[in-house]
């Protein structure tokens, strides 16, 4: 149970900022029992690197040029080790948002590997060299990266959408604390209206096969809340038993796809009758507001 409360404090510290950072008992964080995993396509590879208690860092590799980017490198030494293991050239840091559990390793990584370009959408991101906004694009080797501004969890939150020209393989999107598997981030600096736009109008319009790489392993807790909202949704029940099996083996439940999220993520399903009935409204944005508020206070059942 101790690790749950530390997980919560990691995010709280992110909100409080740099002054509190040095009091984090990092020695107690332990992700050694969580396995990393590799998603291999012929155009790009994504290595999932567990960090802290339930965060993910992602090493994105362009297979053509062996150039790489790292998403939210909160544990820089693990990044250096992974870069060595793959024999790639790390050039880029993709920061989803300024919270400590995502951006807190930027400064140290830049010291360990000088010359990195650090992207982010917020002046509060450590070691930022390229501030980006909605629809800005750049390259990681031969891969195209498109920035998607998704304000709400934080004002400057950016998701990164990665494609390869003429590829038949699925694109990838790194969603930080905006879209989680079966859930979404807390509304620390925004509104239900903004999160609706983020999830339905921006992320929801990406190609359905897009692989979703989110910032935390929250899948089981999120699916238990999803089941509370829609007790008769078979997709939720099926995914929950699958996720429990993964968790028991120390394996990640990430990635999902955009299409899958529409089947079990209550925050992506606020236009569905079942979710609106649970929320007691026929307005999807009101439903978004209502279920987010409910989840903020939700006590996760043991089973
Ligand atoms: N409920 C989280 C508590 C930690 C937390 O607040 N996490 C932030 C991101 S660092 C968040 O937005 N969580 C979404 C949620 O709890 O639904 C957990 O399962 O451990
Ligand atoms: Zn977080
Ligand atoms: Zn956050």
Short mmCIF file of N, CA and C and ligand atoms in Angstrom, two decimals, residues 4 7-8 11 54 101-102 153 177 180 184-186 188 216 218 221-222 292 295, ligand 1:
data_model
loop_
_atom_site.label_atom_id
_atom_site.label_comp_id
_atom_site.label_asym_id
_atom_site.label_seq_id
_atom_site.Cartn_x
_atom_site.Cartn_y
_atom_site.Cartn_z
N UNK A 4 1.27 3.19 -3.30
CA UNK A 4 0.13 3.95 -3.81
C UNK A 4 0.22 5.41 -3.36
N UNK A 7 2.83 7.26 -5.11
CA UNK A 7 2.45 7.59 -6.48
C UNK A 7 1.68 8.89 -6.50
N UNK A 8 0.76 9.02 -5.55
CA UNK A 8 -0.04 10.24 -5.48
C UNK A 8 0.86 11.43 -5.19
N UNK A 11 2.81 13.15 -8.16
CA UNK A 11 2.10 14.12 -8.97
C UNK A 11 1.90 15.42 -8.20
N UNK A 54 4.84 4.13 -11.07
CA UNK A 54 3.92 3.71 -12.13
C UNK A 54 4.02 4.58 -13.38
N UNK A 101 7.06 14.36 -12.13
CA UNK A 101 7.19 12.93 -12.46
C UNK A 101 7.32 12.70 -13.97
N UNK A 102 7.30 13.78 -14.77
CA UNK A 102 7.49 13.67 -16.23
C UNK A 102 8.72 14.46 -16.69
N UNK A 153 -5.13 19.00 -17.93
CA UNK A 153 -4.34 18.48 -16.81
C UNK A 153 -3.34 19.57 -16.40
N UNK A 177 -0.22 12.77 -19.38
CA UNK A 177 -1.30 12.69 -18.39
C UNK A 177 -2.61 13.27 -18.95
N UNK A 180 -5.14 8.39 -20.45
CA UNK A 180 -4.58 7.14 -19.95
C UNK A 180 -5.36 5.99 -20.56
N UNK A 184 -8.37 9.31 -17.85
CA UNK A 184 -7.75 10.58 -18.28
C UNK A 184 -7.14 11.25 -17.07
N UNK A 185 -6.36 12.30 -17.31
CA UNK A 185 -5.69 13.02 -16.23
C UNK A 185 -6.65 13.89 -15.44
N UNK A 186 -6.24 14.20 -14.22
CA UNK A 186 -7.03 15.13 -13.40
C UNK A 186 -7.01 16.52 -14.03
N UNK A 188 -6.25 19.62 -13.39
CA UNK A 188 -5.58 20.55 -12.48
C UNK A 188 -5.64 21.99 -12.96
N UNK A 216 1.26 6.80 -17.45
CA UNK A 216 1.23 5.99 -16.21
C UNK A 216 0.58 4.62 -16.44
N UNK A 218 -1.96 2.97 -14.96
CA UNK A 218 -3.13 3.12 -14.08
C UNK A 218 -4.27 2.21 -14.54
N UNK A 221 -6.89 0.25 -12.06
CA UNK A 221 -7.74 1.19 -11.31
C UNK A 221 -8.72 1.90 -12.23
N UNK A 222 -8.24 2.29 -13.39
CA UNK A 222 -9.12 2.99 -14.33
C UNK A 222 -10.26 2.09 -14.79
N UNK A 292 -15.49 12.86 -14.01
CA UNK A 292 -14.15 13.23 -13.51
C UNK A 292 -14.22 13.52 -12.01
N UNK A 295 -14.62 10.33 -10.18
CA UNK A 295 -13.38 9.54 -10.09
C UNK A 295 -12.39 10.14 -9.10
N1 LIG B 1 -5.30 7.92 -8.81
C1 LIG B 1 -3.89 7.96 -9.02
C2 LIG B 1 -3.28 8.99 -8.07
C3 LIG B 1 -2.14 9.74 -8.64
C4 LIG B 1 -2.55 10.95 -9.52
O1 LIG B 1 -3.25 11.87 -9.09
N2 LIG B 1 -2.10 10.93 -10.77
C5 LIG B 1 -2.34 12.00 -11.71
C6 LIG B 1 -1.21 11.97 -12.75
S1 LIG B 1 0.42 12.15 -12.02
C7 LIG B 1 -3.65 11.85 -12.45
O2 LIG B 1 -3.99 12.72 -13.23
N3 LIG B 1 -4.39 10.76 -12.23
C8 LIG B 1 -5.61 10.47 -12.93
C9 LIG B 1 -6.63 9.77 -12.07
O3 LIG B 1 -6.36 9.56 -10.87
O4 LIG B 1 -7.68 9.42 -12.58
C10 LIG B 1 -3.38 6.53 -8.83
O5 LIG B 1 -4.07 5.63 -9.33
O6 LIG B 1 -2.32 6.27 -8.26
#
